[in-house]
Coordinates of C-alpha atoms in Angstrom, one line a residue:
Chain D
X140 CA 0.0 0.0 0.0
X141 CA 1.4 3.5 -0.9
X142 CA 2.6 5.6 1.3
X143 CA 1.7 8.7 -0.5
X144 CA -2.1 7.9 -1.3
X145 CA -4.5 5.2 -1.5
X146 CA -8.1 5.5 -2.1
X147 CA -9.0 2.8 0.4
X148 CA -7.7 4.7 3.4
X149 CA -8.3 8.3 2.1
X150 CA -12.1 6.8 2.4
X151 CA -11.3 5.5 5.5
X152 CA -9.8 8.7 6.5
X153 CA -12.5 10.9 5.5
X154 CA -15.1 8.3 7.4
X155 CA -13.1 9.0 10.1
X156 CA -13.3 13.0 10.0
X157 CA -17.0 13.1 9.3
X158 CA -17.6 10.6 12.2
X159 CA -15.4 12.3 14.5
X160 CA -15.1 16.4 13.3
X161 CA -17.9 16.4 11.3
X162 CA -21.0 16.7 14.4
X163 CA -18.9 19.7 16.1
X164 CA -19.9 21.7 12.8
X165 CA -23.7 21.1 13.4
X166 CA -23.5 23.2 16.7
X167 CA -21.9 26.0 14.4
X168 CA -24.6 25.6 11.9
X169 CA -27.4 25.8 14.7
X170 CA -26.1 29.4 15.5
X171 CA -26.2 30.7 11.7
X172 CA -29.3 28.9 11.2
X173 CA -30.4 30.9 14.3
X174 CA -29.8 34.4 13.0
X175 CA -32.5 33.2 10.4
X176 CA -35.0 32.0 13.1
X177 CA -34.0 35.5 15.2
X178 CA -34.5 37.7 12.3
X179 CA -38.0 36.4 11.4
X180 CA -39.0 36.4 15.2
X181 CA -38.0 40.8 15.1
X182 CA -40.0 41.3 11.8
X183 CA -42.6 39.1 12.0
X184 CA -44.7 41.7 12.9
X185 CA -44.2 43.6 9.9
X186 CA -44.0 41.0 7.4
X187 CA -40.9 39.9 5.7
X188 CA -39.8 40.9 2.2
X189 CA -38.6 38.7 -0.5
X190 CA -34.9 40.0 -0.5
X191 CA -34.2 40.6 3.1
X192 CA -33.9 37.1 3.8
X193 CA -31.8 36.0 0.6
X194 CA -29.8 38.9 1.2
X195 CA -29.3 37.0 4.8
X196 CA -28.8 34.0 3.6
X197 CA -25.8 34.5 1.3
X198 CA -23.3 36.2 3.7
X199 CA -24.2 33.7 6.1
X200 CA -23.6 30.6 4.5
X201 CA -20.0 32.8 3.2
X202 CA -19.5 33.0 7.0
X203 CA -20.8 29.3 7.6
X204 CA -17.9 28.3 5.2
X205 CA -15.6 30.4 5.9
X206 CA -15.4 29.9 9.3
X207 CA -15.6 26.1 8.8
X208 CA -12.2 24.9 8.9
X209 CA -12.0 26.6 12.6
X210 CA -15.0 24.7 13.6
X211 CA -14.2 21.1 12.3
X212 CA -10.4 21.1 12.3
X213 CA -10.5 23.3 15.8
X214 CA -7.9 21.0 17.9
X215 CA -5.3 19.4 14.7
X216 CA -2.5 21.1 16.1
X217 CA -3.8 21.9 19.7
X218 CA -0.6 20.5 21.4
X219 CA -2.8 18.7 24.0
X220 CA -4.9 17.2 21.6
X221 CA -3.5 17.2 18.4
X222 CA -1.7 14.2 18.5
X223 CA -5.1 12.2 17.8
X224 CA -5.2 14.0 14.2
X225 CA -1.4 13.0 13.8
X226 CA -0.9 9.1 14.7
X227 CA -3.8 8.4 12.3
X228 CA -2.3 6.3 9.8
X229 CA -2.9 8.0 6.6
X230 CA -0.7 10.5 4.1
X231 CA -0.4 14.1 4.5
X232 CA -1.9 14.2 0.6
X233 CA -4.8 12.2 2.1
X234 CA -5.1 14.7 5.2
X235 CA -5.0 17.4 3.0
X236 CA -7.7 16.4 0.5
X237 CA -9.8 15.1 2.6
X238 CA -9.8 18.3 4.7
X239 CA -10.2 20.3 1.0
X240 CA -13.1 17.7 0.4
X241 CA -14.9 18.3 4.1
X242 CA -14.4 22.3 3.7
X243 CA -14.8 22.9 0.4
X244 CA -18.0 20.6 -0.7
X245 CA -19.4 18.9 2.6
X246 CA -19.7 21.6 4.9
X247 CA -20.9 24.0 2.2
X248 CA -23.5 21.6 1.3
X249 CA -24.6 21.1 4.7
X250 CA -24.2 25.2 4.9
X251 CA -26.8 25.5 2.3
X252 CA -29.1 22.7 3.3
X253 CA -29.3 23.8 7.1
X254 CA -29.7 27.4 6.4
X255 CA -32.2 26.7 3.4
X256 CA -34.4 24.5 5.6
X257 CA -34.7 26.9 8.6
X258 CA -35.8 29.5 5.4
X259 CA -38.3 26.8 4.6
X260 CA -39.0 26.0 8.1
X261 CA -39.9 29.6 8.6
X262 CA -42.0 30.1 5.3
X263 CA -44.4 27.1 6.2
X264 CA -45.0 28.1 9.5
X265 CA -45.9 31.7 8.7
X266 CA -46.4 31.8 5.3
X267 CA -45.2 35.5 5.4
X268 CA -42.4 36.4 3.3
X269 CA -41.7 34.4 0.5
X270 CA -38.6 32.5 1.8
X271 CA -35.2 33.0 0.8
X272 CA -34.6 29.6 -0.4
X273 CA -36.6 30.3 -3.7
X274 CA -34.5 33.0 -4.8
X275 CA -31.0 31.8 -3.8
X276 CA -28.6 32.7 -6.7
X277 CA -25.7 30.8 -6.0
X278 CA -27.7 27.2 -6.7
X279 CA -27.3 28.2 -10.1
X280 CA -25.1 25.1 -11.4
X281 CA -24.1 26.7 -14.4
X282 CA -22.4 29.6 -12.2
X283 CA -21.0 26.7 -9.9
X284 CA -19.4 24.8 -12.1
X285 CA -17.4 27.5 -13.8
X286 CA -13.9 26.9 -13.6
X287 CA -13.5 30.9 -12.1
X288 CA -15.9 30.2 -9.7
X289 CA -14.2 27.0 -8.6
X290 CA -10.9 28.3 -8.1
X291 CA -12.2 31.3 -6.3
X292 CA -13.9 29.0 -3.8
X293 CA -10.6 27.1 -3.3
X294 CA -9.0 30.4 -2.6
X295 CA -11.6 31.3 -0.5
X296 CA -12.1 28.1 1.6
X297 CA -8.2 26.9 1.5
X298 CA -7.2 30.3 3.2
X299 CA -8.8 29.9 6.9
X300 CA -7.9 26.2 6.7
X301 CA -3.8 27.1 6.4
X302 CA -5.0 30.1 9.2
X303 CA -6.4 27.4 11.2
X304 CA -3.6 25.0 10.4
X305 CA -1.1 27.9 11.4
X306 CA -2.3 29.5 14.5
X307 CA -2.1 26.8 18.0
X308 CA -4.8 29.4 19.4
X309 CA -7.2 32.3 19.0
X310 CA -7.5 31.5 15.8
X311 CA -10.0 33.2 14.1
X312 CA -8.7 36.5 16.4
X313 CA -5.4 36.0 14.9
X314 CA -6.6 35.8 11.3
X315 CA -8.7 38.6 11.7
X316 CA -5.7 41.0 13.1
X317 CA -3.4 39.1 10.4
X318 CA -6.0 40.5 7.3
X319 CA -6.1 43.9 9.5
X320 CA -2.3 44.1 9.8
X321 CA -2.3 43.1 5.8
X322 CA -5.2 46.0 5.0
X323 CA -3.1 48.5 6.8
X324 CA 0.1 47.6 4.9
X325 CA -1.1 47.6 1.6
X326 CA -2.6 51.3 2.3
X327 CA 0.8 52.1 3.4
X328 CA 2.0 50.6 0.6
X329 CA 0.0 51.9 -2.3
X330 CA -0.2 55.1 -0.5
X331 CA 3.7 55.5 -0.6
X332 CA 4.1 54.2 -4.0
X333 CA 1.0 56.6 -5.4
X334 CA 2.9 60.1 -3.2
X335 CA 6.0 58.5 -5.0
X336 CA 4.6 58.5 -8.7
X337 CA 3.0 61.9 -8.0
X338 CA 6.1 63.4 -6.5
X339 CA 8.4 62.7 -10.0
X340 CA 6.5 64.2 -12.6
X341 CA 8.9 62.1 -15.4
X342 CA 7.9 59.1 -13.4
X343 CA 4.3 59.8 -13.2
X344 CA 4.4 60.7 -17.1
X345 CA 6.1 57.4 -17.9
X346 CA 3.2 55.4 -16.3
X347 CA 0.4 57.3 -18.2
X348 CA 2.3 56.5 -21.6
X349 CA 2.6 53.1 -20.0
X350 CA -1.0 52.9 -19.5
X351 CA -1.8 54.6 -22.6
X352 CA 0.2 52.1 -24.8
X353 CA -1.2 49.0 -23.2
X354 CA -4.5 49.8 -22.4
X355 CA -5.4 52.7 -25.4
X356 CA -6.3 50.5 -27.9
X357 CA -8.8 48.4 -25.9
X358 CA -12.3 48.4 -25.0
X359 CA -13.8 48.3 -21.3
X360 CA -14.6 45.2 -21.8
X361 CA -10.7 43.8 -22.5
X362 CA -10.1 45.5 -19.5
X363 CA -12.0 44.0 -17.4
X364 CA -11.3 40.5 -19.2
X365 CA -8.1 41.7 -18.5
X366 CA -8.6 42.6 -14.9
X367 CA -10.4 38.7 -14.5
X368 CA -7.3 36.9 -15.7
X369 CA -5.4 39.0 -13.4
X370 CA -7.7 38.3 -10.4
X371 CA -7.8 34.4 -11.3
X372 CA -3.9 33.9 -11.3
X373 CA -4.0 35.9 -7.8
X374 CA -6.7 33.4 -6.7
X375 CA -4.8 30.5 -8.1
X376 CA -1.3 31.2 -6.5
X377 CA -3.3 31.9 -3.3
X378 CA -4.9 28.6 -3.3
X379 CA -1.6 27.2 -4.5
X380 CA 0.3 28.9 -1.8
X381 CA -2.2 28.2 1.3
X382 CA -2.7 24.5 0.4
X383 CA 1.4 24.2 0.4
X384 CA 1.4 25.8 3.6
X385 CA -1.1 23.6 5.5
X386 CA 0.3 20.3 3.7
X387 CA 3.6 21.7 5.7
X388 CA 1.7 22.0 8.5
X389 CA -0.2 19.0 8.4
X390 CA 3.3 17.0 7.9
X391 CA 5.8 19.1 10.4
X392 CA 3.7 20.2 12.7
X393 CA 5.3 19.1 16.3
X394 CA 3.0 18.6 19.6
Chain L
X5 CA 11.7 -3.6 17.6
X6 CA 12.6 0.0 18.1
X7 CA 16.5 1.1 17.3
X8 CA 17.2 4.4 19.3
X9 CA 20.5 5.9 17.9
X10 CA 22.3 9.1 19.5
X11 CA 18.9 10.7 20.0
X12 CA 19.4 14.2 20.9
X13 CA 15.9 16.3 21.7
X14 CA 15.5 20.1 23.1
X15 CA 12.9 22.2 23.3
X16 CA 13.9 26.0 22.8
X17 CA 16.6 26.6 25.1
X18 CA 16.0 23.5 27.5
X19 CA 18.1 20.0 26.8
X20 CA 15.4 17.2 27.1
X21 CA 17.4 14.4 26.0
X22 CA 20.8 14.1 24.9
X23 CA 23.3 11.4 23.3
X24 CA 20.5 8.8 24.1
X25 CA 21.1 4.9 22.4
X26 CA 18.7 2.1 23.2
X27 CA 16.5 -0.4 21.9
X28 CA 13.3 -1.9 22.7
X29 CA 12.5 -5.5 21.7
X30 CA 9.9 -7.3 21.0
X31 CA 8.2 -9.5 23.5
X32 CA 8.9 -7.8 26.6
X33 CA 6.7 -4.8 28.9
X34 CA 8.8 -1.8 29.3
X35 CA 8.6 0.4 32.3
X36 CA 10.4 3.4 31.5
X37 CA 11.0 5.3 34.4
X38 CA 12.8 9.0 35.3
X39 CA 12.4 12.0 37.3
X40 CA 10.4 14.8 35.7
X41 CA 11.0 16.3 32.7
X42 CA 13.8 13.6 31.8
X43 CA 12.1 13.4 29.0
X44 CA 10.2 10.3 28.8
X45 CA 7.2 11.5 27.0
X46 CA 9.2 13.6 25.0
X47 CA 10.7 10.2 23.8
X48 CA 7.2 9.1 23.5
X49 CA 5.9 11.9 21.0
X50 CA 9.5 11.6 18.8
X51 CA 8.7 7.2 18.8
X52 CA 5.5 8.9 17.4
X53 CA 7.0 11.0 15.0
X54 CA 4.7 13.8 16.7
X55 CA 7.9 15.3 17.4
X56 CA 10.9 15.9 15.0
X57 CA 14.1 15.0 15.9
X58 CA 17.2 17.1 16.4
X59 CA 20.0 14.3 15.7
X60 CA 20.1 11.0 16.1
X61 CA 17.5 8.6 14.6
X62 CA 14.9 6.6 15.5
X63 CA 13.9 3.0 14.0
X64 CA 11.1 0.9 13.7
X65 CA 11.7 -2.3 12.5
X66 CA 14.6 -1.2 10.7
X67 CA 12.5 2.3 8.9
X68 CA 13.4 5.7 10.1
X69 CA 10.4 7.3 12.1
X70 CA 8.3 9.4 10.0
X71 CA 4.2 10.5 9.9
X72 CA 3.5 8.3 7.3
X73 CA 0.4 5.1 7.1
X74 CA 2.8 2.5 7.1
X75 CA 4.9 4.0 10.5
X76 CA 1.8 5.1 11.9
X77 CA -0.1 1.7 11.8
X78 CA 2.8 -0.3 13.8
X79 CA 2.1 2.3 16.7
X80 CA -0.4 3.7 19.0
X81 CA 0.1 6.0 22.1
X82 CA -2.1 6.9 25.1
X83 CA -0.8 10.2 26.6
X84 CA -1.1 10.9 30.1
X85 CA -4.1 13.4 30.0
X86 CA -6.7 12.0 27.0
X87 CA -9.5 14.8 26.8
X88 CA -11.2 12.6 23.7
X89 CA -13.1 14.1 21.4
X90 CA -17.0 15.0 21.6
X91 CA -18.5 11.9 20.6
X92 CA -19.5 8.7 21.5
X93 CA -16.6 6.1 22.5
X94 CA -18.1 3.7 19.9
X95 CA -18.0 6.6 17.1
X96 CA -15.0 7.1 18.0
X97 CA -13.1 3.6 17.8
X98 CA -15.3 3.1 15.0
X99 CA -13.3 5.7 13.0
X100 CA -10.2 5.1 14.3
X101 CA -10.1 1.1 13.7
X102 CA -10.1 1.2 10.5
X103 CA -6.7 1.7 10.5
X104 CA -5.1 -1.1 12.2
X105 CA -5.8 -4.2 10.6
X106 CA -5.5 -6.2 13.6
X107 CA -8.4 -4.8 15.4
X108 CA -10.4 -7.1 17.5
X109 CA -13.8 -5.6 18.0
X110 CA -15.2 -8.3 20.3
X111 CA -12.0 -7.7 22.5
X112 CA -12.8 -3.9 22.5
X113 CA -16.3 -4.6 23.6
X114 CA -14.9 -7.1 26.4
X115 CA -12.5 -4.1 27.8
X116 CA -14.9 -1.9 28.0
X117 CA -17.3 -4.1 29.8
X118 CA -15.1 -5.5 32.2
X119 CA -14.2 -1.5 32.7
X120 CA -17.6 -0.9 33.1
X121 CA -17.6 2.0 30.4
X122 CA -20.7 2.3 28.1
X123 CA -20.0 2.8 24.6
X124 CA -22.4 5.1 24.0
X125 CA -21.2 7.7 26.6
X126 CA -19.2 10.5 24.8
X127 CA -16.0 11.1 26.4
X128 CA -16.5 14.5 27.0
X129 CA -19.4 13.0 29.8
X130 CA -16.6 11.0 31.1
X131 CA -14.3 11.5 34.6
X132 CA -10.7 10.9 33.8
X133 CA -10.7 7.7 35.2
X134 CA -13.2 6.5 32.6
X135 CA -11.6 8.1 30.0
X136 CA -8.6 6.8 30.7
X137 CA -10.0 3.3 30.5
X138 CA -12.2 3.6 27.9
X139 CA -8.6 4.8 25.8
X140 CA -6.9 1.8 27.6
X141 CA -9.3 -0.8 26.0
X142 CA -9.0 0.6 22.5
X143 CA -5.0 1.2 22.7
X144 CA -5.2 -2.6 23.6
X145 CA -7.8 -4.1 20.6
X146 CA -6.4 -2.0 18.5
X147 CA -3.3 -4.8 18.7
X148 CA -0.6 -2.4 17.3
X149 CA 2.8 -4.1 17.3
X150 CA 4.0 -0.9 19.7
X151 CA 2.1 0.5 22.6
X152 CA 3.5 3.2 24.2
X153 CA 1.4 4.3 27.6
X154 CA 2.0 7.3 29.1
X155 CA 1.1 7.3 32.7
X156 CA -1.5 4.7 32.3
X157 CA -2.9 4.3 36.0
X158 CA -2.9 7.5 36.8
X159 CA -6.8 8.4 37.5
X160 CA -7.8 5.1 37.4
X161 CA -9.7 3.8 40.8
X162 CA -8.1 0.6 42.8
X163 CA -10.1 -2.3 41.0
X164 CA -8.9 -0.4 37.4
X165 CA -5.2 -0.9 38.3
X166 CA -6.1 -4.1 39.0
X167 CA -8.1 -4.9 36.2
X168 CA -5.4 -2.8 33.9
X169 CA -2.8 -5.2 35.4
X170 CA -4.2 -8.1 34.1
X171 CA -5.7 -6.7 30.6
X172 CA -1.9 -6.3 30.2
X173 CA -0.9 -9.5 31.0
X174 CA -3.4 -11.0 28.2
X175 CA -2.8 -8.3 25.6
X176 CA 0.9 -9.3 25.6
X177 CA 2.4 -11.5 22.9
X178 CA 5.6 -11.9 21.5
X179 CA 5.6 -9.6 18.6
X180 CA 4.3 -6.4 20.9
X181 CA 6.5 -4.3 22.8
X182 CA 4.7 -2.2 25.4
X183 CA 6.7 0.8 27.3
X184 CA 5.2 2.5 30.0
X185 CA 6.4 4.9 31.6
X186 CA 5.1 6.0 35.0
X187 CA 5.7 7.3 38.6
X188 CA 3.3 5.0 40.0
X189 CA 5.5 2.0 40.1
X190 CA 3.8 -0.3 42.4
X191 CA 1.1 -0.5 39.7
X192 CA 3.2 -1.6 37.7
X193 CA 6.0 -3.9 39.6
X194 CA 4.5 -7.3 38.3
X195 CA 4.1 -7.0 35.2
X196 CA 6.9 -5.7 33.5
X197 CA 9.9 -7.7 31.8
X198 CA 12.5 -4.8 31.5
X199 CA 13.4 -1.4 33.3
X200 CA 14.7 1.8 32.1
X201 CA 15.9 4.2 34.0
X202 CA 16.6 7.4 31.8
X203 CA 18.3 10.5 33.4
X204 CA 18.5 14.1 30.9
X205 CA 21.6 12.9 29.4
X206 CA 21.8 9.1 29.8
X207 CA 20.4 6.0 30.2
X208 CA 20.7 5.3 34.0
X209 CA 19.7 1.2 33.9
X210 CA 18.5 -0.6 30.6
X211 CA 18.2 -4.1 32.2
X212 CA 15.8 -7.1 32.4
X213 CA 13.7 -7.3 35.6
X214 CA 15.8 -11.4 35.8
X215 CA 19.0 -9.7 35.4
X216 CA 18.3 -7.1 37.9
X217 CA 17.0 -9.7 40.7
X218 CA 20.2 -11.8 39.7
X219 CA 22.5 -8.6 40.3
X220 CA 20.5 -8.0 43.4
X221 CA 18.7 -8.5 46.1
X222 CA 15.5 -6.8 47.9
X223 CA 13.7 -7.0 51.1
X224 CA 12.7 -5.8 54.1
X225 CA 14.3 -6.2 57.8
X226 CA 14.6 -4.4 61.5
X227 CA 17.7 -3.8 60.3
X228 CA 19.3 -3.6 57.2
X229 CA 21.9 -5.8 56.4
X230 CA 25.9 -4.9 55.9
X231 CA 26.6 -4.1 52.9
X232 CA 23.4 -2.6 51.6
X233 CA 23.6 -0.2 48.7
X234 CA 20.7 1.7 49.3
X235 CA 18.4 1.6 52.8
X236 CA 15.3 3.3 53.1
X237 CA 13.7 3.0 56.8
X238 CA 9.8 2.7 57.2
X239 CA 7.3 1.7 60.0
X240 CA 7.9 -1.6 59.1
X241 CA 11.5 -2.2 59.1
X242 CA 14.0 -1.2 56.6
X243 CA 13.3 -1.4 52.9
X244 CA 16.7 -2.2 51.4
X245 CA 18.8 -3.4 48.2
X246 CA 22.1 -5.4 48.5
X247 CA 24.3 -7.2 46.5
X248 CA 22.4 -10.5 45.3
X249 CA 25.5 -12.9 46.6
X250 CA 23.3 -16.0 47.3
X251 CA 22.0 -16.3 43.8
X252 CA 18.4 -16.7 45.0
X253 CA 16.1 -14.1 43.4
X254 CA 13.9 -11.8 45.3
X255 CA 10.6 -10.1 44.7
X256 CA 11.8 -6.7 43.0
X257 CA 11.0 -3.0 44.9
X258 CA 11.3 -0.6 41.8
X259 CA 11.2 2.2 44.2
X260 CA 14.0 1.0 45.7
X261 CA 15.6 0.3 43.0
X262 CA 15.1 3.8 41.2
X263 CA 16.1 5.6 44.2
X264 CA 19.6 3.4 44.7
X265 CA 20.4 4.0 41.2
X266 CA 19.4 8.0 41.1
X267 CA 21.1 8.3 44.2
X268 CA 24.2 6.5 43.1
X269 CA 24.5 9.0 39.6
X270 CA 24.2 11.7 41.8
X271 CA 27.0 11.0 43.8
X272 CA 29.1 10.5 40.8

């Protein structure tokens, strides 16, 4: 049997997560789904309007996933209890993927589904409001299945899972301040470069010809086809890049 | 069996282990025994490969120690504190045994009733105690050729120990090796085959428990004989090891026996 991958014990594995990780993710669920239930008990009195729930819906199953790989995988490299994650006899490849498989298609589909049926929940038992469930945008398989779409939800997904991979504690804390601390320096940074380019006029005339010359000829809409190829390397080399990262983790990680 | 060559371990700033050669064989209960922070479950986590090592190597049947199925499979440790997840112990061993192909399920079910543990308790609704048996009985179906317990009777009432005690006994075969390493060594005296005595920068006593009662003697008298190495007095009389010159094997005190040999690399 390999030692890198084998699809007998990657199912194994992944039995193992959903039997084990899986139910700690239903008590996170109950909370979002909650908000739903919470909202509807404040404007129940005044009726509910179509959007107001779908526009609930959609950042909250966004959070639901997001936060995800901090609910399931909360204790892999806790050094107290961590070890039970590491002596399990399967490949940091089949670690990996089937943490990729849990975060990035089983807990969104059980997102979706526990959030959709508290909408449903609600809509039958008050009939007020048509529920949120009907008009839910991102079911649309056509959109899902786009190969943008897909690597933007990798990016999306694999980046708390190498945060929660990374950090021993306060982890979501941590990741917040670490986006903060990244928010401030790219200010700084664009900020500097931008007073930089302003402050040498031959500087700032060399970018406008720059600009003009690659960008002059071309229609809005080659810029923003442009500007999409641009934004799906980025997601690509960030999904590339956090993936590394927590297969290091996953493999070096000391407890 | 496990091949321990020039192991040297820190963690920042602080020399755990150092220089450290040994081997475990198969067939034989380890106690593994040192003062805190010696190091002994340090060595547990690097056997485990949940540590990485500094220098030195570590062998398992003749492969280098590394997180990978085929390592992984040979080995299963019990650590001193076991929270357990937050699910049912079934669930639980249920996921986990599908990993070790030796897993006896009927055993399992056996341990836990002779522990008097329901299965469908979670172990979050669990003392330590019953955790710690609960994680006994699986570490034992689970039939991995290495067992490494870490403090295992600590928490556990007086029947467990005894119970433990003889689970032990049964569990062992001659292709296992089981190392445990523990303060409580009166839980422990009967059933081990071999002692190791570890100190932060060497290997105190790596000896059989026959070659240690043929190298010595133990027992207990008003007054301790001339010649003893090491004399502890008690209520009862004195508590003492000497010289075994009579060639007549005596019931082993691994108290005694730790603090004569502690007290003896000290003085060096």
């Amino acid at each position: 049997m390999s030692d890198t991958f084998d699809f007998g014990r990657f199912g194994k594995l992944f039995k193992y997560e959903c039997l084990n990780y899986l139910p700690r993710y239903v008590k996170g669920m109950l909370v979002f789904a909650g908000f739903i239930v919470a909202s509807w008990a404040f404007t129940i009195k005044d009726g509910y309007a179509l959007n107001d729930r779908t526009e609930m819906i959609y950042p909250l199953f966004c959070f639901a996933v997001l936060l995800s790989p901090y609910f399931v995988y909360s204790d892999i490299n806790s050094r107290k209890k961590g070890y039970i994650y590491a002596i399990i006899p399967a490949s940091t490849l089949e670690k990996l993927l089937s943490m990729s498989l849990m975060c990035m298609v089983v807990v969104p589909v059980c997102a979706f589904v526990a959030l959709t049926a508290t909408d449903v929940l609600l809509w039958l038992f008050s009939m007020m409001g048509i529920g949120g469930f009907k008009e839910i945008a991102f079911l649309d398989l056509a959109v899902l299945l786009d190969y943008r779409v897909i690597i933007s939800a990798i990016a999306f997904v694999s980046t708390p899972m190498m945060f929660n991979a990374v950090f021993r504690s306060h982890k979501i804390l941590k990741t917040l301040l670490f986006f903060l601390a990244l928010f401030f320096a790219l200010v700084f940074g664009v900020s500097f470069i931008v007073s930089a380019l302003s402050v040498n006029l031959a500087t700032e005339r060399a970018f406008e010809i720059w600009l003009g010359r690659t960008f002059g000829n071309c229609s809005a809409q080659d810029v923003i086809s442009f500007l999409e190829i641009m934004l799906l390397l980025f997601n690509a080399a960030i999904a590339c890049v956090t993936l590394a990262v927590t297969y290091r983790r996953i493999k070096k990680m000391d407890y | 069996m496990i091949e321990i060559e020039k192991l040297y371990f820190s963690y920042p700033g602080i020399p755990v282990l150092e220089d450290l050669s040994t081997t475990f064989k198969e067939g034989r209960i380890y106690g593994l025994l040192g003062e805190n922070g010696v190091g002994k479950s340090t060595l547990f986590k690097l056997m485990c490969a949940l540590l990485t090592t500094k220098h030195g190597t570590i062998k398992i049947d003749g492969t280098v120690v590394e997180r990978k199925p085929s390592c992984l499979s040979k080995i299963y440790y019990v650590p001193e504190d076991f929270d357990g997840p937050d699910i049912a112990i079934k669930n639980y061993a249920a996921g986990v045994s599908q990993f070790y192909p030796n897993y006896d399920d009927e055993l399992f079910a056996r341990l836990l009733a002779d522990f008097e543990i329901d299965a469908n308790r979670k172990f979050t609704n669990l003392s330590l105690g019953q955790r710690k048996r609960a994680v006994i009985a699986l570490a034992l179906a689970l039939k991995t050729d290495y067992l490494f317990l870490d403090e295992p009777t600590n928490g556990l009432d007086i029947p467990s120990k005894a119970l433990f005690r003889r689970m032990m006994a049964a569990a062992m075969d001659e292709k296992r090796t089981i190392i445990i390493s523990t303060h409580q060594v009166r839980d422990v005296e009967n059933l081990l085959d071999h002692i190791m005595i570890l100190d932060r920068r060497s290997v105190l006593l790596d000896k059989s428990v026959s070659d240690i009662q043929q190298e010595y003697e133990f027992g207990v008298s008003a007054n301790a004989p001339e010649g003893s190495l090491y004399v502890e007095p008690g209520l009862g009389g004195c508590t003492y090891i000497c010289e075994n010159k009579s060639g007549e094997e005596s019931r082993m005190n691994i108290e005694i026996l730790f603090n004569y040999i502690n007290l003896k690399n000290k003085q060096k």
